[in-house]
PDB file of C-alpha atoms in Angstrom:
ATOM      1  CA  MET V   1      92.333 128.365 150.775  1.00 47.00           C
ATOM      2  CA  THR V   2      93.492 124.762 150.713  1.00 42.00           C
ATOM      3  CA  ALA V   3      95.709 122.608 152.894  1.00 40.00           C
ATOM      4  CA  ASP V   4      98.902 123.039 150.862  1.00 45.00           C
ATOM      5  CA  ASP V   5     102.564 122.390 151.552  1.00 46.00           C
ATOM      6  CA  ASP V   6     102.712 125.307 154.024  1.00 77.00           C
ATOM      7  CA  LEU V   7     100.492 123.203 156.311  1.00 88.00           C
ATOM      8  CA  ALA V   8     102.181 119.849 155.721  1.00 89.00           C
ATOM      9  CA  HIS V   9     103.744 119.970 159.187  1.00 91.00           C
ATOM     10  CA  LEU V  10     100.254 119.613 160.672  1.00 93.00           C
ATOM     11  CA  GLY V  11      99.925 116.035 159.442  1.00 94.00           C
ATOM     12  CA  ALA V  12      97.879 114.198 156.845  1.00 94.00           C
ATOM     13  CA  PRO V  13      94.359 115.705 156.438  1.00 95.00           C
ATOM     14  CA  ILE V  14      91.500 113.369 157.269  1.00 94.00           C
ATOM     15  CA  GLY V  15      88.924 115.624 155.628  1.00 89.00           C
ATOM     16  CA  PRO V  16      88.653 118.927 153.700  1.00 92.00           C
ATOM     17  CA  MET V  17      89.612 122.152 155.429  1.00 93.00           C
ATOM     18  CA  THR V  18      86.389 124.002 156.285  1.00 94.00           C
ATOM     19  CA  ARG V  19      85.701 127.730 156.557  1.00 90.00           C
ATOM     20  CA  VAL V  20      84.536 128.990 159.931  1.00 89.00           C
ATOM     21  CA  HIS V  21      82.468 132.073 159.172  1.00 80.00           C
ATOM     22  CA  GLY V  22      82.106 135.201 161.237  1.00 72.00           C
ATOM     23  CA  GLY V  23      85.598 136.720 161.423  1.00 68.00           C
ATOM     24  CA  PHE V  24      85.537 140.514 161.515  1.00 67.00           C
ATOM     25  CA  ALA V  25      88.960 141.028 159.891  1.00 73.00           C
ATOM     26  CA  ASN V  26      90.458 137.695 158.772  1.00 82.00           C
ATOM     27  CA  ARG V  27      89.329 134.277 157.608  1.00 86.00           C
ATOM     28  CA  MET V  28      89.410 131.177 159.775  1.00 90.00           C
ATOM     29  CA  TYR V  29      89.495 127.533 158.772  1.00 94.00           C
ATOM     30  CA  ARG V  30      89.414 124.269 160.671  1.00 95.00           C
ATOM     31  CA  LEU V  31      91.772 121.514 159.585  1.00 96.00           C
ATOM     32  CA  ASP V  32      91.523 117.995 160.984  1.00 96.00           C
ATOM     33  CA  THR V  33      94.578 115.780 160.487  1.00 97.00           C
ATOM     34  CA  ASP V  34      96.025 112.596 161.886  1.00 96.00           C
ATOM     35  CA  GLN V  35      97.832 114.802 164.422  1.00 96.00           C
ATOM     36  CA  GLY V  36      94.717 116.576 165.730  1.00 96.00           C
ATOM     37  CA  SER V  37      92.512 119.552 164.913  1.00 97.00           C
ATOM     38  CA  PHE V  38      93.889 122.991 164.076  1.00 97.00           C
ATOM     39  CA  ALA V  39      92.583 126.539 163.654  1.00 95.00           C
ATOM     40  CA  VAL V  40      94.228 128.018 160.551  1.00 94.00           C
ATOM     41  CA  LYS V  41      93.830 131.777 160.325  1.00 91.00           C
ATOM     42  CA  GLU V  42      94.413 133.403 156.941  1.00 88.00           C
ATOM     43  CA  LEU V  43      95.411 136.979 157.664  1.00 84.00           C
ATOM     44  CA  ASN V  44      94.170 139.805 155.487  1.00 73.00           C
ATOM     45  CA  LEU V  45      97.363 141.594 154.546  1.00 64.00           C
ATOM     46  CA  ALA V  46      96.041 143.530 151.546  1.00 60.00           C
ATOM     47  CA  ASP V  47      94.031 146.369 153.109  1.00 56.00           C
ATOM     48  CA  ARG V  48      94.747 146.247 156.831  1.00 54.00           C
ATOM     49  CA  ARG V  49      94.520 149.375 158.945  1.00 53.00           C
ATOM     50  CA  SER V  50      97.892 148.471 160.501  1.00 59.00           C
ATOM     51  CA  THR V  51     100.704 146.013 159.874  1.00 67.00           C
ATOM     52  CA  TYR V  52     100.756 142.597 161.513  1.00 71.00           C
ATOM     53  CA  HIS V  53     104.105 141.770 163.152  1.00 82.00           C
ATOM     54  CA  LEU V  54     103.733 138.016 163.006  1.00 86.00           C
ATOM     55  CA  GLU V  55     107.164 137.077 164.334  1.00 90.00           C
ATOM     56  CA  ASP V  56     106.679 139.259 167.399  1.00 92.00           C
ATOM     57  CA  VAL V  57     103.092 138.054 167.862  1.00 93.00           C
ATOM     58  CA  PHE V  58     104.105 134.400 167.652  1.00 94.00           C
ATOM     59  CA  ARG V  59     106.963 134.903 170.143  1.00 95.00           C
ATOM     60  CA  PHE V  60     104.588 136.664 172.522  1.00 97.00           C
ATOM     61  CA  GLU V  61     101.976 133.923 172.157  1.00 97.00           C
ATOM     62  CA  ARG V  62     104.493 131.181 172.843  1.00 97.00           C
ATOM     63  CA  ALA V  63     105.665 132.948 176.006  1.00 98.00           C
ATOM     64  CA  ALA V  64     102.067 133.425 177.188  1.00 98.00           C
ATOM     65  CA  PHE V  65     101.208 129.786 176.531  1.00 98.00           C
ATOM     66  CA  ALA V  66     104.347 128.607 178.339  1.00 98.00           C
ATOM     67  CA  ALA V  67     103.380 130.809 181.317  1.00 98.00           C
ATOM     68  CA  GLY V  68     100.027 129.025 181.595  1.00 98.00           C
ATOM     69  CA  ILE V  69      97.785 131.676 180.091  1.00 98.00           C
ATOM     70  CA  PRO V  70      94.545 129.889 179.084  1.00 98.00           C
ATOM     71  CA  MET V  71      94.686 130.056 175.291  1.00 98.00           C
ATOM     72  CA  PRO V  72      94.971 127.780 172.245  1.00 97.00           C
ATOM     73  CA  GLU V  73      98.448 126.383 171.795  1.00 98.00           C
ATOM     74  CA  PRO V  74     100.288 128.393 169.107  1.00 97.00           C
ATOM     75  CA  ILE V  75     101.690 125.963 166.547  1.00 97.00           C
ATOM     76  CA  SER V  76     103.236 127.990 163.720  1.00 94.00           C
ATOM     77  CA  ALA V  77     103.317 131.339 161.948  1.00 91.00           C
ATOM     78  CA  GLY V  78     103.751 131.662 158.180  1.00 84.00           C
ATOM     79  CA  ASP V  79     103.879 134.622 155.823  1.00 80.00           C
ATOM     80  CA  ARG V  80     100.107 135.075 156.030  1.00 83.00           C
ATOM     81  CA  THR V  81      98.827 132.407 158.387  1.00 87.00           C
ATOM     82  CA  LEU V  82      98.725 131.703 162.095  1.00 92.00           C
ATOM     83  CA  VAL V  83      98.029 128.152 163.252  1.00 95.00           C
ATOM     84  CA  HIS V  84      96.773 127.111 166.685  1.00 97.00           C
ATOM     85  CA  ARG V  85      95.574 123.916 168.243  1.00 97.00           C
ATOM     86  CA  TRP V  86      91.775 123.813 167.977  1.00 97.00           C
ATOM     87  CA  VAL V  87      90.006 124.445 171.289  1.00 96.00           C
ATOM     88  CA  GLU V  88      86.392 123.638 171.996  1.00 95.00           C
ATOM     89  CA  GLY V  89      84.404 125.960 174.239  1.00 95.00           C
ATOM     90  CA  GLU V  90      81.282 128.040 174.528  1.00 96.00           C
ATOM     91  CA  LYS V  91      81.083 131.407 172.786  1.00 94.00           C
ATOM     92  CA  VAL V  92      80.887 134.376 175.122  1.00 95.00           C
ATOM     93  CA  PRO V  93      77.800 136.474 174.266  1.00 93.00           C
ATOM     94  CA  GLU V  94      77.793 140.266 174.204  1.00 90.00           C
ATOM     95  CA  ALA V  95      76.257 140.503 177.653  1.00 94.00           C
ATOM     96  CA  PRO V  96      77.675 141.117 181.111  1.00 97.00           C
ATOM     97  CA  VAL V  97      79.773 138.111 182.140  1.00 97.00           C
ATOM     98  CA  SER V  98      79.777 136.655 185.637  1.00 97.00           C
ATOM     99  CA  ALA V  99      81.804 138.409 188.348  1.00 98.00           C
ATOM    100  CA  ALA V 100      84.052 135.321 188.655  1.00 98.00           C
ATOM    101  CA  TYR V 101      84.768 135.289 184.915  1.00 98.00           C
ATOM    102  CA  ALA V 102      85.529 139.033 184.899  1.00 98.00           C
ATOM    103  CA  PHE V 103      87.820 138.675 187.932  1.00 98.00           C
ATOM    104  CA  GLU V 104      89.784 135.901 186.228  1.00 98.00           C
ATOM    105  CA  ILE V 105      90.162 138.000 183.074  1.00 98.00           C
ATOM    106  CA  GLY V 106      91.701 140.731 185.236  1.00 98.00           C
ATOM    107  CA  GLU V 107      94.138 138.239 186.759  1.00 98.00           C
ATOM    108  CA  ILE V 108      95.033 136.964 183.268  1.00 98.00           C
ATOM    109  CA  LEU V 109      95.800 140.504 182.127  1.00 98.00           C
ATOM    110  CA  ALA V 110      98.121 141.032 185.065  1.00 98.00           C
ATOM    111  CA  ARG V 111      99.979 137.833 184.207  1.00 98.00           C
ATOM    112  CA  ILE V 112     100.250 138.820 180.538  1.00 98.00           C
ATOM    113  CA  HIS V 113     101.633 142.245 181.461  1.00 98.00           C
ATOM    114  CA  ALA V 114     104.261 140.613 183.677  1.00 97.00           C
ATOM    115  CA  LEU V 115     105.746 138.600 180.785  1.00 97.00           C
ATOM    116  CA  ASP V 116     109.266 139.559 179.740  1.00 95.00           C
ATOM    117  CA  VAL V 117     109.112 139.318 175.930  1.00 95.00           C
ATOM    118  CA  GLU V 118     111.076 141.251 173.346  1.00 92.00           C
ATOM    119  CA  TRP V 119     108.967 143.297 170.924  1.00 93.00           C
ATOM    120  CA  THR V 120     111.081 144.475 168.008  1.00 91.00           C
ATOM    121  CA  HIS V 121     108.723 146.976 166.363  1.00 83.00           C
ATOM    122  CA  VAL V 122     108.202 150.456 167.789  1.00 78.00           C
ATOM    123  CA  PRO V 123     104.577 151.573 167.328  1.00 74.00           C
ATOM    124  CA  VAL V 124     104.111 154.494 164.953  1.00 74.00           C
ATOM    125  CA  GLU V 125     101.151 156.697 165.814  1.00 77.00           C
ATOM    126  CA  GLU V 126      99.495 157.940 162.616  1.00 81.00           C
ATOM    127  CA  PRO V 127      97.145 160.953 162.727  1.00 89.00           C
ATOM    128  CA  THR V 128      93.505 159.923 162.837  1.00 93.00           C
ATOM    129  CA  PRO V 129      91.863 160.386 159.401  1.00 95.00           C
ATOM    130  CA  GLN V 130      89.588 163.416 159.112  1.00 96.00           C
ATOM    131  CA  ASP V 131      87.851 162.499 155.852  1.00 97.00           C
ATOM    132  CA  TRP V 132      84.373 161.900 157.286  1.00 98.00           C
ATOM    133  CA  PRO V 133      82.628 164.560 155.143  1.00 98.00           C
ATOM    134  CA  GLU V 134      84.054 162.907 152.000  1.00 98.00           C
ATOM    135  CA  LEU V 135      83.042 159.430 153.180  1.00 98.00           C
ATOM    136  CA  ALA V 136      79.500 160.658 153.894  1.00 98.00           C
ATOM    137  CA  ALA V 137      79.251 162.124 150.391  1.00 98.00           C
ATOM    138  CA  ARG V 138      80.509 158.920 148.803  1.00 97.00           C
ATOM    139  CA  ALA V 139      78.097 156.854 150.914  1.00 97.00           C
ATOM    140  CA  ALA V 140      75.177 158.948 149.663  1.00 97.00           C
ATOM    141  CA  ALA V 141      76.350 158.743 146.044  1.00 97.00           C
ATOM    142  CA  THR V 142      76.628 154.941 146.215  1.00 95.00           C
ATOM    143  CA  GLY V 143      73.290 154.464 147.988  1.00 95.00           C
ATOM    144  CA  GLN V 144      74.566 152.969 151.236  1.00 96.00           C
ATOM    145  CA  PRO V 145      71.623 152.221 153.548  1.00 94.00           C
ATOM    146  CA  TRP V 146      73.308 154.073 156.441  1.00 96.00           C
ATOM    147  CA  ALA V 147      74.360 157.117 154.350  1.00 97.00           C
ATOM    148  CA  ALA V 148      71.858 159.526 155.896  1.00 97.00           C
ATOM    149  CA  GLU V 149      72.864 158.522 159.430  1.00 97.00           C
ATOM    150  CA  LEU V 150      76.536 159.075 158.632  1.00 97.00           C
ATOM    151  CA  ALA V 151      75.821 162.471 157.106  1.00 97.00           C
ATOM    152  CA  GLY V 152      73.931 163.480 160.227  1.00 97.00           C
ATOM    153  CA  HIS V 153      76.846 162.547 162.474  1.00 97.00           C
ATOM    154  CA  VAL V 154      79.805 163.938 160.475  1.00 98.00           C
ATOM    155  CA  GLU V 155      80.625 166.580 163.123  1.00 98.00           C
ATOM    156  CA  THR V 156      80.473 163.923 165.843  1.00 98.00           C
ATOM    157  CA  PHE V 157      82.898 161.703 163.959  1.00 98.00           C
ATOM    158  CA  LEU V 158      85.275 164.650 163.531  1.00 98.00           C
ATOM    159  CA  ALA V 159      85.028 165.315 167.281  1.00 97.00           C
ATOM    160  CA  ILE V 160      85.806 161.666 168.024  1.00 97.00           C
ATOM    161  CA  ALA V 161      88.869 161.832 165.765  1.00 97.00           C
ATOM    162  CA  HIS V 162      90.015 164.964 167.610  1.00 97.00           C
ATOM    163  CA  LEU V 163      89.629 163.236 170.976  1.00 96.00           C
ATOM    164  CA  VAL V 164      91.640 160.231 169.781  1.00 96.00           C
ATOM    165  CA  ASP V 165      94.472 162.470 168.601  1.00 95.00           C
ATOM    166  CA  THR V 166      94.636 164.748 171.633  1.00 96.00           C
ATOM    167  CA  CYS V 167      93.729 162.625 174.687  1.00 95.00           C
ATOM    168  CA  GLU V 168      96.646 162.304 177.097  1.00 94.00           C
ATOM    169  CA  ARG V 169      97.712 158.734 177.898  1.00 93.00           C
ATOM    170  CA  PRO V 170      99.253 158.521 181.394  1.00 91.00           C
ATOM    171  CA  GLY V 171     101.030 155.193 180.910  1.00 89.00           C
ATOM    172  CA  PRO V 172     102.653 152.870 181.649  1.00 96.00           C
ATOM    173  CA  VAL V 173     102.847 151.173 178.263  1.00 96.00           C
ATOM    174  CA  VAL V 174     102.533 147.386 178.467  1.00 97.00           C
ATOM    175  CA  LEU V 175     102.930 144.578 175.967  1.00 97.00           C
ATOM    176  CA  THR V 176      99.502 143.027 175.775  1.00 97.00           C
ATOM    177  CA  HIS V 177      96.712 141.358 173.791  1.00 97.00           C
ATOM    178  CA  ARG V 178      94.982 144.673 172.882  1.00 95.00           C
ATOM    179  CA  ASP V 179      91.649 143.093 171.932  1.00 94.00           C
ATOM    180  CA  ILE V 180      90.086 141.097 174.764  1.00 96.00           C
ATOM    181  CA  GLN V 181      86.429 141.348 173.744  1.00 94.00           C
ATOM    182  CA  PRO V 182      83.591 138.795 174.019  1.00 95.00           C
ATOM    183  CA  TRP V 183      84.118 137.636 170.428  1.00 93.00           C
ATOM    184  CA  ASN V 184      87.770 136.868 171.225  1.00 95.00           C
ATOM    185  CA  LEU V 185      86.936 134.725 174.257  1.00 97.00           C
ATOM    186  CA  LEU V 186      85.602 131.270 174.958  1.00 97.00           C
ATOM    187  CA  ALA V 187      84.212 129.813 178.165  1.00 97.00           C
ATOM    188  CA  ARG V 188      85.583 126.340 178.871  1.00 95.00           C
ATOM    189  CA  HIS V 189      84.045 124.760 181.979  1.00 93.00           C
ATOM    190  CA  GLY V 190      83.000 128.298 182.882  1.00 94.00           C
ATOM    191  CA  ARG V 191      86.526 129.713 182.754  1.00 97.00           C
ATOM    192  CA  PRO V 192      88.122 132.011 180.137  1.00 98.00           C
ATOM    193  CA  VAL V 193      90.119 131.015 177.067  1.00 98.00           C
ATOM    194  CA  VAL V 194      91.738 133.958 175.263  1.00 98.00           C
ATOM    195  CA  LEU V 195      91.719 133.794 171.434  1.00 96.00           C
ATOM    196  CA  ASP V 196      92.948 135.911 168.504  1.00 93.00           C
ATOM    197  CA  TRP V 197      96.287 137.429 169.540  1.00 95.00           C
ATOM    198  CA  GLU V 198      97.303 138.860 166.162  1.00 91.00           C
ATOM    199  CA  LEU V 199      96.669 142.468 167.209  1.00 90.00           C
ATOM    200  CA  SER V 200      99.039 142.127 170.180  1.00 94.00           C
ATOM    201  CA  GLY V 201     101.549 144.869 170.839  1.00 94.00           C
ATOM    202  CA  PRO V 202     102.430 147.750 173.165  1.00 95.00           C
ATOM    203  CA  LEU V 203      99.523 149.760 174.561  1.00 95.00           C
ATOM    204  CA  ASP V 204      98.846 152.278 177.287  1.00 96.00           C
ATOM    205  CA  LEU V 205      97.661 150.294 180.296  1.00 98.00           C
ATOM    206  CA  SER V 206      94.588 152.426 180.929  1.00 97.00           C
ATOM    207  CA  GLY V 207      93.356 151.784 177.379  1.00 97.00           C
ATOM    208  CA  GLU V 208      93.719 148.029 177.772  1.00 97.00           C
ATOM    209  CA  LEU V 209      91.964 147.912 181.146  1.00 98.00           C
ATOM    210  CA  GLY V 210      89.126 150.250 180.122  1.00 98.00           C
ATOM    211  CA  SER V 211      88.422 148.461 176.871  1.00 97.00           C
ATOM    212  CA  THR V 212      88.455 145.022 178.472  1.00 98.00           C
ATOM    213  CA  ALA V 213      86.402 145.899 181.559  1.00 98.00           C
ATOM    214  CA  LEU V 214      83.750 147.801 179.634  1.00 98.00           C
ATOM    215  CA  SER V 215      83.337 145.134 176.982  1.00 97.00           C
ATOM    216  CA  LEU V 216      82.743 142.453 179.623  1.00 98.00           C
ATOM    217  CA  ALA V 217      80.378 144.604 181.683  1.00 98.00           C
ATOM    218  CA  LYS V 218      77.945 145.671 178.935  1.00 96.00           C
ATOM    219  CA  GLY V 219      75.408 144.243 176.535  1.00 91.00           C
ATOM    220  CA  ARG V 220      75.336 144.742 172.761  1.00 89.00           C
ATOM    221  CA  GLY V 221      74.803 148.467 173.206  1.00 88.00           C
ATOM    222  CA  PHE V 222      75.498 150.753 176.135  1.00 92.00           C
ATOM    223  CA  ASP V 223      72.105 150.775 177.836  1.00 92.00           C
ATOM    224  CA  VAL V 224      73.079 147.854 180.076  1.00 93.00           C
ATOM    225  CA  ILE V 225      76.377 148.255 181.951  1.00 96.00           C
ATOM    226  CA  GLU V 226      77.052 146.388 185.175  1.00 97.00           C
ATOM    227  CA  PRO V 227      79.457 148.432 187.350  1.00 97.00           C
ATOM    228  CA  THR V 228      80.177 145.434 189.583  1.00 98.00           C
ATOM    229  CA  ILE V 229      81.437 143.449 186.585  1.00 98.00           C
ATOM    230  CA  PHE V 230      83.578 146.382 185.453  1.00 98.00           C
ATOM    231  CA  ARG V 231      85.099 146.563 188.921  1.00 98.00           C
ATOM    232  CA  SER V 232      85.608 142.785 189.054  1.00 98.00           C
ATOM    233  CA  VAL V 233      88.029 143.002 186.128  1.00 98.00           C
ATOM    234  CA  LEU V 234      90.019 145.682 187.952  1.00 98.00           C
ATOM    235  CA  ASP V 235      89.910 143.780 191.246  1.00 98.00           C
ATOM    236  CA  GLY V 236      91.255 140.710 189.467  1.00 98.00           C
ATOM    237  CA  TYR V 237      94.028 142.775 187.924  1.00 98.00           C
ATOM    238  CA  VAL V 238      95.119 144.067 191.320  1.00 98.00           C
ATOM    239  CA  ALA V 239      94.851 140.569 192.832  1.00 98.00           C
ATOM    240  CA  GLY V 240      97.093 139.317 190.045  1.00 98.00           C
ATOM    241  CA  GLY V 241      99.813 141.811 191.012  1.00 98.00           C
ATOM    242  CA  GLY V 242      98.911 144.704 188.722  1.00 97.00           C
ATOM    243  CA  ALA V 243      98.625 148.365 189.661  1.00 97.00           C
ATOM    244  CA  LEU V 244      95.823 150.565 188.322  1.00 97.00           C
ATOM    245  CA  PRO V 245      96.661 153.766 186.420  1.00 96.00           C
ATOM    246  CA  PRO V 246      94.928 157.054 187.339  1.00 95.00           C
ATOM    247  CA  PRO V 247      91.335 157.545 186.182  1.00 95.00           C
ATOM    248  CA  GLY V 248      90.482 159.619 183.140  1.00 94.00           C
ATOM    249  CA  PRO V 249      89.193 159.498 179.549  1.00 95.00           C
ATOM    250  CA  SER V 250      92.289 157.588 178.415  1.00 96.00           C
ATOM    251  CA  TRP V 251      90.658 154.437 179.814  1.00 97.00           C
ATOM    252  CA  PHE V 252      88.153 154.549 176.944  1.00 97.00           C
ATOM    253  CA  VAL V 253      89.835 156.461 174.137  1.00 96.00           C
ATOM    254  CA  PHE V 254      91.639 153.341 172.833  1.00 95.00           C
ATOM    255  CA  MET V 255      88.358 151.483 172.537  1.00 95.00           C
ATOM    256  CA  ILE V 256      86.576 154.329 170.787  1.00 96.00           C
ATOM    257  CA  GLY V 257      89.572 154.998 168.554  1.00 95.00           C
ATOM    258  CA  GLY V 258      89.813 151.346 167.594  1.00 93.00           C
ATOM    259  CA  TRP V 259      86.107 151.229 166.746  1.00 95.00           C
ATOM    260  CA  LEU V 260      86.451 154.450 164.742  1.00 97.00           C
ATOM    261  CA  GLY V 261      89.253 152.984 162.623  1.00 94.00           C
ATOM    262  CA  PHE V 262      87.433 149.676 162.242  1.00 92.00           C
ATOM    263  CA  THR V 263      84.273 151.478 161.102  1.00 96.00           C
ATOM    264  CA  ARG V 264      86.150 153.591 158.555  1.00 96.00           C
ATOM    265  CA  TRP V 265      87.914 150.475 157.210  1.00 92.00           C
ATOM    266  CA  ASN V 266      84.584 148.716 156.719  1.00 93.00           C
ATOM    267  CA  ILE V 267      83.011 151.819 155.159  1.00 96.00           C
ATOM    268  CA  LEU V 268      85.795 151.855 152.559  1.00 94.00           C
ATOM    269  CA  ARG V 269      85.152 148.170 151.786  1.00 90.00           C
ATOM    270  CA  CYS V 270      81.432 148.893 151.369  1.00 93.00           C
ATOM    271  CA  LEU V 271      82.126 151.895 149.108  1.00 95.00           C
ATOM    272  CA  ALA V 272      84.306 149.681 146.896  1.00 90.00           C
ATOM    273  CA  GLY V 273      81.288 147.407 146.528  1.00 84.00           C
ATOM    274  CA  VAL V 274      83.210 144.272 145.564  1.00 78.00           C
ATOM    275  CA  GLU V 275      83.798 141.042 147.410  1.00 72.00           C
ATOM    276  CA  ALA V 276      87.435 141.103 148.506  1.00 68.00           C
ATOM    277  CA  GLY V 277      89.595 138.016 148.267  1.00 65.00           C
ATOM    278  CA  ALA V 278      90.569 138.284 151.925  1.00 65.00           C
ATOM    279  CA  GLY V 279      89.091 139.530 155.149  1.00 69.00           C
ATOM    280  CA  PRO V 280      85.398 139.487 156.071  1.00 75.00           C
ATOM    281  CA  ASP V 281      82.644 138.941 153.533  1.00 79.00           C
ATOM    282  CA  LEU V 282      81.212 142.162 152.061  1.00 84.00           C
ATOM    283  CA  ALA V 283      77.892 141.674 153.864  1.00 86.00           C
ATOM    284  CA  LEU V 284      79.670 141.460 157.227  1.00 86.00           C
ATOM    285  CA  SER V 285      81.716 144.579 156.446  1.00 88.00           C
ATOM    286  CA  CYS V 286      78.550 146.513 155.628  1.00 91.00           C
ATOM    287  CA  GLU V 287      76.892 145.298 158.845  1.00 92.00           C
ATOM    288  CA  SER V 288      79.975 146.394 160.819  1.00 92.00           C
ATOM    289  CA  ALA V 289      79.945 149.775 159.083  1.00 95.00           C
ATOM    290  CA  ARG V 290      76.257 150.278 159.928  1.00 95.00           C
ATOM    291  CA  ASN V 291      76.863 149.288 163.568  1.00 95.00           C
ATOM    292  CA  GLY V 292      79.723 151.775 163.854  1.00 96.00           C
ATOM    293  CA  VAL V 293      77.784 154.633 162.234  1.00 97.00           C
ATOM    294  CA  ARG V 294      74.979 154.070 164.764  1.00 95.00           C
ATOM    295  CA  GLY V 295      76.999 153.025 167.829  1.00 95.00           C
ATOM    296  CA  LEU V 296      79.978 155.389 167.879  1.00 96.00           C
ATOM    297  CA  PRO V 297      78.007 158.622 168.415  1.00 97.00           C
ATOM    298  CA  ASP V 298      76.151 156.869 171.244  1.00 95.00           C
ATOM    299  CA  MET V 299      79.401 155.733 172.869  1.00 95.00           C
ATOM    300  CA  PHE V 300      80.976 159.185 172.471  1.00 96.00           C
ATOM    301  CA  GLY V 301      77.998 160.766 174.189  1.00 96.00           C
ATOM    302  CA  ARG V 302      78.386 158.493 177.209  1.00 96.00           C
ATOM    303  CA  LEU V 303      82.070 159.067 178.002  1.00 95.00           C
ATOM    304  CA  ALA V 304      81.287 160.877 181.229  1.00 95.00           C
ATOM    305  CA  ARG V 305      79.165 157.902 182.351  1.00 95.00           C
ATOM    306  CA  PHE V 306      81.999 155.544 181.550  1.00 96.00           C
ATOM    307  CA  GLU V 307      84.454 157.618 183.563  1.00 96.00           C
ATOM    308  CA  ALA V 308      82.097 157.416 186.517  1.00 95.00           C
ATOM    309  CA  LEU V 309      82.702 153.663 186.544  1.00 95.00           C
ATOM    310  CA  LEU V 310      86.271 154.377 187.643  1.00 94.00           C
ATOM    311  CA  GLY V 311      85.084 155.997 190.868  1.00 84.00           C
TER     312      GLY V 311
END
């Protein structure tokens, strides 16, 4: 990707645009111009699991920024790019955050959910794919290093897909970020900055709260979960004017369903065995596939423990 005419509105470059590695789905670049520094995200439109609605996303981001949500300033949206003002901050590790940070994230969510923004696309719920036996066979035939693990967990993956399709969501549905995870956050002077809004859209409130609170309360796996941090997110949400939905498995089914789809998407990229022109590098896709094959059965087996956090 180069700084072409689509980015001319950002000013005259004062150096080459540089790739920022590590994106799980898209590719990020930094561009420094005489008008400042910008994060230019090249969206992977070729093999996405779902369609990006960039006009809706950009409208939502602009409203959130205008309302004072701590986030990079949205600058422009093109056919396949999103541009934001570059923001410096510390990466948030996959470890339990502080109670104050978690509380503020809860408040931020309440403020986001209170925004009055038009969303023009109605979500279409597709059945969860059930092709895990076929994927396991193809993984073995192509010599994937995690093929045996996948084959041993095929029935578990089918059970996860069944849960995702059948779990009752109590509502309400809110327009929200949908992906507040440690890798989509910065800490600036110890306070949150919310990044990567391109997956924004309507979502059952319990799924958003459960995914966010659990991700901020745990380490890289699920052996370390801090209940006080989980509750701090919910306390912040209530303090920000939000109301909590009833407890139940729906709080975690969005997170597990999202990880299931993300794992399958990366498995397909690994099975293709070629470096794609967009999205994450092949090595990162294969690492993500391995993590999902190992981590999803563990997460599924702990759902009762997660529900106990809601007590």
